[in-house]
CSV table of N, CA and C in Angstrom, one decimal:
chain,number,residue,atom,x,y,z
A,1,UNK,N,0.8,-1.1,0.2
A,1,UNK,CA,0.3,-0.1,0.5
A,1,UNK,C,0.9,0.7,-0.2
A,2,UNK,N,0.2,1.8,-0.6
A,2,UNK,CA,1.3,3.5,-1.5
A,2,UNK,C,1.3,4.7,0.6
A,3,UNK,N,1.9,4.8,0.6
A,3,UNK,CA,2.3,5.5,2.2
A,3,UNK,C,1.8,7.6,0.9
A,4,UNK,N,1.2,7.8,2.1
A,4,UNK,CA,0.8,9.3,1.3
A,4,UNK,C,2.1,10.4,1.4
A,5,UNK,N,2.1,11.1,0.9
A,5,UNK,CA,3.1,11.6,-0.3
A,5,UNK,C,3.3,13.1,0.5
A,6,UNK,N,4.4,13.0,2.0
A,6,UNK,CA,4.4,14.7,2.9
A,6,UNK,C,4.8,16.2,1.8
A,7,UNK,N,3.9,17.1,1.2
A,7,UNK,CA,4.5,18.5,0.2
A,7,UNK,C,5.7,18.7,2.3
A,8,UNK,N,7.2,18.8,1.2
A,8,UNK,CA,8.2,19.2,2.1
A,8,UNK,C,8.1,21.5,2.3
A,9,UNK,N,7.4,21.9,1.3
A,9,UNK,CA,6.7,22.6,1.6
A,9,UNK,C,7.0,23.0,2.9
A,10,UNK,N,5.6,22.9,3.0
A,10,UNK,CA,4.4,22.7,3.5
A,10,UNK,C,5.0,22.9,5.1
A,11,UNK,N,5.2,21.4,5.5
A,11,UNK,CA,6.2,21.1,6.4
A,11,UNK,C,7.3,22.3,6.4
A,12,UNK,N,8.3,22.4,5.5
A,12,UNK,CA,8.6,23.6,6.2
A,12,UNK,C,8.4,25.0,7.2
A,13,UNK,N,7.4,25.6,6.4
A,13,UNK,CA,6.8,26.2,6.7
A,13,UNK,C,6.1,26.4,7.6
A,14,UNK,N,5.6,25.1,8.3
A,14,UNK,CA,4.9,24.3,9.9
A,14,UNK,C,6.1,24.9,10.8
A,15,UNK,N,7.7,24.1,10.3
A,15,UNK,CA,8.6,24.1,10.3
A,15,UNK,C,9.0,25.6,11.6
A,16,UNK,N,8.6,26.5,10.3
A,16,UNK,CA,9.7,28.2,10.8
A,16,UNK,C,8.6,28.8,11.8
A,17,UNK,N,7.4,27.9,10.7
A,17,UNK,CA,6.7,28.8,12.2
A,17,UNK,C,6.5,28.9,13.2
A,18,UNK,N,6.6,27.7,14.0
A,18,UNK,CA,6.7,26.7,15.3
A,18,UNK,C,7.8,27.9,15.4
A,19,UNK,N,8.7,27.3,14.9
A,19,UNK,CA,10.6,28.3,15.8
A,19,UNK,C,10.2,29.5,15.9
A,20,UNK,N,9.4,30.7,15.6
A,20,UNK,CA,8.8,32.0,15.4
A,20,UNK,C,8.4,32.2,17.4
A,21,UNK,N,7.4,30.7,16.9
A,21,UNK,CA,6.0,30.9,17.7
A,21,UNK,C,7.7,30.5,19.4
A,22,UNK,N,8.6,29.9,19.7
A,22,UNK,CA,9.5,29.4,20.5
A,22,UNK,C,9.9,30.6,20.8
A,23,UNK,N,10.3,31.1,20.0
A,23,UNK,CA,11.5,33.2,19.7
A,23,UNK,C,10.7,33.9,20.8
A,24,UNK,N,8.9,33.9,20.4
A,24,UNK,CA,8.5,34.6,20.6
A,24,UNK,C,7.5,34.5,22.6
A,25,UNK,N,7.8,33.3,22.4
A,25,UNK,CA,7.4,32.4,24.4
A,25,UNK,C,8.2,33.2,24.9
A,26,UNK,N,7.9,33.8,26.2
A,26,UNK,CA,8.4,35.1,26.9
A,26,UNK,C,8.9,33.5,28.3
A,27,UNK,N,10.8,33.8,29.1
A,27,UNK,CA,10.5,33.0,29.8
A,27,UNK,C,10.2,33.7,31.5
A,28,UNK,N,11.2,33.0,32.4
A,28,UNK,CA,10.4,33.5,33.5
A,28,UNK,C,10.8,35.5,33.0
A,29,UNK,N,12.4,35.6,33.4
A,29,UNK,CA,11.8,37.3,33.4
A,29,UNK,C,10.3,38.0,32.8
A,30,UNK,N,10.4,37.6,31.7
A,30,UNK,CA,9.4,38.2,30.9
A,30,UNK,C,10.1,38.8,29.6
A,31,UNK,N,11.4,37.5,29.9
A,31,UNK,CA,12.3,38.7,28.5
A,31,UNK,C,12.3,37.3,27.3
A,32,UNK,N,12.3,37.7,25.9
A,32,UNK,CA,12.2,36.5,24.8
A,32,UNK,C,13.6,36.8,24.7
A,33,UNK,N,14.1,35.7,24.8
A,33,UNK,CA,15.3,35.0,24.1
A,33,UNK,C,16.1,34.9,23.2
A,34,UNK,N,17.3,35.3,22.9
A,34,UNK,CA,17.4,35.7,21.6
A,34,UNK,C,18.1,34.5,20.9
A,35,UNK,N,17.8,33.4,20.4
A,35,UNK,CA,17.8,33.3,19.2
A,35,UNK,C,19.6,33.0,19.1
A,36,UNK,N,20.3,32.1,19.0
A,36,UNK,CA,21.8,31.6,18.7
A,36,UNK,C,22.1,31.6,17.5
A,37,UNK,N,23.3,31.9,17.0
A,37,UNK,CA,23.6,31.5,16.1
A,37,UNK,C,24.7,30.4,15.7
A,38,UNK,N,24.7,29.8,14.7
A,38,UNK,CA,25.6,28.6,15.0
A,38,UNK,C,26.5,29.3,14.8
A,39,UNK,N,28.2,29.3,15.0
A,39,UNK,CA,29.0,29.9,14.7
A,39,UNK,C,30.4,29.0,13.5
A,40,UNK,N,29.9,29.7,12.3
A,40,UNK,CA,30.9,29.3,11.0
A,40,UNK,C,32.1,28.8,11.6
A,41,UNK,N,31.7,27.3,10.9
A,41,UNK,CA,34.0,26.3,11.0
A,41,UNK,C,33.6,26.3,10.1
A,42,UNK,N,35.1,26.3,10.2
A,42,UNK,CA,36.6,26.7,9.3
A,42,UNK,C,37.1,25.2,8.3
A,43,UNK,N,36.1,25.5,7.7
A,43,UNK,CA,36.7,24.0,6.2
A,43,UNK,C,37.8,24.2,6.7
A,44,UNK,N,38.2,22.3,7.1
A,44,UNK,CA,39.6,21.8,6.9
A,44,UNK,C,40.5,21.5,6.0
A,45,UNK,N,40.6,21.7,5.5
A,45,UNK,CA,41.3,20.6,3.3
A,45,UNK,C,41.6,20.3,4.3
A,46,UNK,N,42.0,19.0,3.5
A,46,UNK,CA,42.0,17.6,2.7
A,46,UNK,C,43.8,17.7,2.7
A,47,UNK,N,44.0,16.6,3.6
A,47,UNK,CA,45.6,16.9,2.8
A,47,UNK,C,45.5,16.1,1.5
A,48,UNK,N,46.8,15.6,0.6
A,48,UNK,CA,46.3,15.4,0.4
A,48,UNK,C,48.1,14.4,0.2
A,49,UNK,N,47.4,12.4,-0.8
A,49,UNK,CA,48.2,11.8,-0.5
A,49,UNK,C,49.7,11.6,-1.6
A,50,UNK,N,49.6,11.0,-0.6
A,50,UNK,CA,51.2,10.8,-1.1
A,50,UNK,C,51.4,9.7,-2.4
A,51,UNK,N,51.9,10.1,-4.1
A,51,UNK,CA,51.5,9.6,-4.7
A,51,UNK,C,52.8,7.6,-4.1
A,52,UNK,N,52.2,7.2,-3.9
A,52,UNK,CA,53.5,5.8,-3.7
A,52,UNK,C,54.5,5.2,-4.8
A,53,UNK,N,55.6,5.2,-4.4
A,53,UNK,CA,57.5,5.8,-5.3
A,53,UNK,C,56.9,3.9,-5.8
A,54,UNK,N,57.4,4.3,-7.0
A,54,UNK,CA,57.7,3.5,-8.0
A,54,UNK,C,58.6,2.6,-7.8
A,55,UNK,N,58.5,1.1,-7.1
A,55,UNK,CA,59.8,0.2,-6.8
A,55,UNK,C,59.9,0.1,-8.4
A,56,UNK,N,61.6,-0.4,-8.4
A,56,UNK,CA,61.7,-1.0,-10.0
A,56,UNK,C,62.4,-1.8,-9.2
A,57,UNK,N,61.9,-3.8,-10.4
A,57,UNK,CA,63.0,-4.4,-9.9
A,57,UNK,C,63.1,-5.6,-10.9
A,58,UNK,N,64.5,-5.8,-10.4
A,58,UNK,CA,65.2,-7.1,-11.6
A,58,UNK,C,65.0,-8.5,-11.3
A,59,UNK,N,65.2,-9.1,-12.6
A,59,UNK,CA,64.7,-10.8,-12.4
A,59,UNK,C,66.8,-11.4,-11.6
A,60,UNK,N,66.0,-12.3,-11.2
A,60,UNK,CA,67.8,-13.5,-11.3
A,60,UNK,C,67.1,-14.6,-11.4
A,61,UNK,N,68.0,-14.8,-11.7
A,61,UNK,CA,67.7,-16.6,-11.9
A,61,UNK,C,68.0,-17.6,-10.4
A,62,UNK,N,67.9,-17.6,-9.4
A,62,UNK,CA,68.8,-18.4,-8.0
A,62,UNK,C,68.5,-20.1,-7.7
A,63,UNK,N,69.7,-20.4,-7.2
A,63,UNK,CA,70.2,-22.3,-7.3
A,63,UNK,C,69.6,-21.6,-5.4
A,64,UNK,N,68.4,-23.2,-5.5
A,64,UNK,CA,68.5,-23.6,-3.8
A,64,UNK,C,68.4,-24.8,-4.0
A,65,UNK,N,68.8,-24.6,-2.0
A,65,UNK,CA,69.0,-26.2,-2.1
A,65,UNK,C,67.3,-25.9,-1.5
A,66,UNK,N,67.4,-27.9,-0.2
A,66,UNK,CA,65.5,-28.1,-0.6
A,66,UNK,C,65.5,-27.2,0.3
A,67,UNK,N,66.1,-26.6,1.3
A,67,UNK,CA,66.1,-26.0,2.9
A,67,UNK,C,65.7,-24.3,2.3
A,68,UNK,N,65.2,-23.8,1.2
A,68,UNK,CA,65.3,-22.9,-0.2
A,68,UNK,C,65.8,-22.0,0.6
A,69,UNK,N,66.9,-21.7,1.0
A,69,UNK,CA,68.7,-21.1,1.4
A,69,UNK,C,68.9,-21.5,-0.3
A,70,UNK,N,69.3,-19.5,-0.6
A,70,UNK,CA,70.2,-19.3,-2.1
A,70,UNK,C,71.7,-20.0,-1.5
A,71,UNK,N,72.1,-20.8,-3.4
A,71,UNK,CA,73.7,-22.1,-3.3
A,71,UNK,C,74.0,-20.0,-4.3
A,72,UNK,N,73.4,-20.2,-5.3
A,72,UNK,CA,74.4,-19.3,-6.5
A,72,UNK,C,72.8,-18.4,-6.5
A,73,UNK,N,73.2,-17.6,-7.2
A,73,UNK,CA,72.3,-16.4,-7.6
A,73,UNK,C,73.4,-16.7,-9.1
A,74,UNK,N,72.5,-15.9,-10.7
A,74,UNK,CA,72.9,-16.0,-12.4
A,74,UNK,C,71.8,-14.5,-12.3
A,75,UNK,N,72.4,-14.2,-13.4
A,75,UNK,CA,71.6,-13.1,-14.5
A,75,UNK,C,70.2,-14.5,-15.2
A,76,UNK,N,69.3,-12.5,-15.7
A,76,UNK,CA,68.4,-13.1,-15.7
A,76,UNK,C,68.3,-14.6,-17.5
A,77,UNK,N,69.5,-13.7,-18.3
A,77,UNK,CA,69.5,-14.3,-19.5
A,77,UNK,C,70.8,-15.1,-18.8
A,78,UNK,N,70.6,-15.8,-17.7
A,78,UNK,CA,71.7,-17.3,-17.9
A,78,UNK,C,71.1,-18.3,-17.0
A,79,UNK,N,69.7,-18.5,-17.2
A,79,UNK,CA,69.3,-19.8,-17.1
A,79,UNK,C,69.7,-20.8,-17.4
A,80,UNK,N,70.5,-21.2,-18.7
A,80,UNK,CA,71.5,-22.3,-18.3
A,80,UNK,C,72.5,-22.1,-17.7
A,81,UNK,N,73.7,-21.7,-18.1
A,81,UNK,CA,74.2,-22.3,-16.4
A,81,UNK,C,74.1,-22.0,-15.4
A,82,UNK,N,72.5,-21.0,-14.4
A,82,UNK,CA,71.6,-21.9,-13.4
A,82,UNK,C,71.2,-22.9,-13.1
A,83,UNK,N,70.8,-23.7,-14.2
A,83,UNK,CA,69.7,-25.0,-14.7
A,83,UNK,C,71.1,-26.1,-14.5
A,84,UNK,N,72.8,-26.3,-14.9
A,84,UNK,CA,74.1,-26.8,-15.0
A,84,UNK,C,73.9,-26.5,-13.7
A,85,UNK,N,75.1,-24.8,-12.9
A,85,UNK,CA,74.5,-25.6,-11.5
A,85,UNK,C,73.6,-26.7,-10.7
A,86,UNK,N,72.5,-27.1,-10.2
A,86,UNK,CA,72.1,-26.7,-10.3
A,86,UNK,C,72.0,-28.0,-10.3
A,87,UNK,N,71.5,-28.7,-11.5
A,87,UNK,CA,72.3,-30.2,-11.5
A,87,UNK,C,73.4,-31.0,-11.0
A,88,UNK,N,74.2,-30.2,-11.4
A,88,UNK,CA,75.7,-30.0,-10.6
A,88,UNK,C,74.9,-30.4,-9.2
A,89,UNK,N,75.4,-29.7,-8.7
A,89,UNK,CA,74.4,-29.6,-7.2
A,89,UNK,C,73.7,-31.2,-6.8
A,90,UNK,N,73.0,-31.2,-6.9
A,90,UNK,CA,72.1,-32.5,-6.6
A,90,UNK,C,73.0,-33.8,-7.4
A,91,UNK,N,73.7,-33.6,-8.2
A,91,UNK,CA,74.9,-35.2,-8.5
A,91,UNK,C,75.9,-35.4,-6.8
A,92,UNK,N,76.3,-33.8,-7.5
A,92,UNK,CA,77.6,-34.4,-6.1
A,92,UNK,C,76.8,-33.7,-5.0
A,93,UNK,N,76.2,-32.9,-4.6
A,93,UNK,CA,75.5,-33.5,-3.2
A,93,UNK,C,74.5,-34.1,-3.1
A,94,UNK,N,74.1,-34.8,-2.3
A,94,UNK,CA,73.5,-35.4,-2.3
A,94,UNK,C,71.8,-34.6,-1.7
A,95,UNK,N,71.4,-33.7,-1.4
A,95,UNK,CA,70.2,-33.4,-1.5
A,95,UNK,C,70.1,-33.1,-3.2
A,96,UNK,N,68.7,-32.4,-3.4
A,96,UNK,CA,67.9,-31.7,-4.4
A,96,UNK,C,68.5,-30.2,-4.7
A,97,UNK,N,68.7,-29.9,-5.7
A,97,UNK,CA,68.6,-28.6,-6.6
A,97,UNK,C,68.2,-28.4,-6.7
A,98,UNK,N,67.3,-26.5,-7.3
A,98,UNK,CA,66.5,-26.1,-8.3
A,98,UNK,C,66.1,-25.3,-8.1
A,99,UNK,N,66.2,-24.8,-9.2
A,99,UNK,CA,66.0,-23.3,-9.6
A,99,UNK,C,64.6,-22.6,-10.1
A,100,UNK,N,65.1,-21.4,-9.2
A,100,UNK,CA,64.0,-20.0,-8.5
A,100,UNK,C,63.9,-18.7,-9.4
A,101,UNK,N,62.7,-17.9,-9.6
A,101,UNK,CA,63.4,-17.2,-10.0
A,101,UNK,C,63.1,-15.6,-9.2
A,102,UNK,N,64.6,-15.5,-8.5
A,102,UNK,CA,64.1,-13.9,-7.7
A,102,UNK,C,64.2,-12.7,-8.1
A,103,UNK,N,63.7,-12.2,-7.8
A,103,UNK,CA,63.1,-10.6,-8.0
A,103,UNK,C,63.8,-9.8,-7.2
A,104,UNK,N,65.1,-8.9,-7.3
A,104,UNK,CA,65.6,-7.5,-6.0
A,104,UNK,C,64.8,-6.4,-6.8
A,105,UNK,N,64.7,-5.1,-5.3
A,105,UNK,CA,64.4,-4.1,-5.8
A,105,UNK,C,65.8,-3.1,-6.4
A,106,UNK,N,65.4,-2.6,-7.6
A,106,UNK,CA,66.7,-1.6,-8.1
A,106,UNK,C,66.8,-0.2,-7.3
A,107,UNK,N,68.5,0.2,-6.7
A,107,UNK,CA,68.5,0.8,-6.5
A,107,UNK,C,68.2,2.0,-7.4
A,108,UNK,N,68.3,3.3,-7.2
A,108,UNK,CA,68.2,3.9,-8.2
A,108,UNK,C,70.1,5.1,-7.9
């Protein structure tokens, strides 16, 4: 069931009339109370968000042992050398070694 639509202008006029009557009502001393105006708040300027610094990364190939400790590090273009080092270490030592990519931040 639809609700009755309220006329906002009429409600505003009624509210203004009620406030005017309150101002005219005398208090105990017989004097009308002056209406206090709210102090205007100073607007606070929003601080600008800092732009996130772009961090550049460089890729390397790392040879790791079974406990994820890096054994050797190679340039990204030297993947074959990193694979060879991992197979040599796996054959000589009894623990398996593997190659994984490492990304390090570049200091400018």
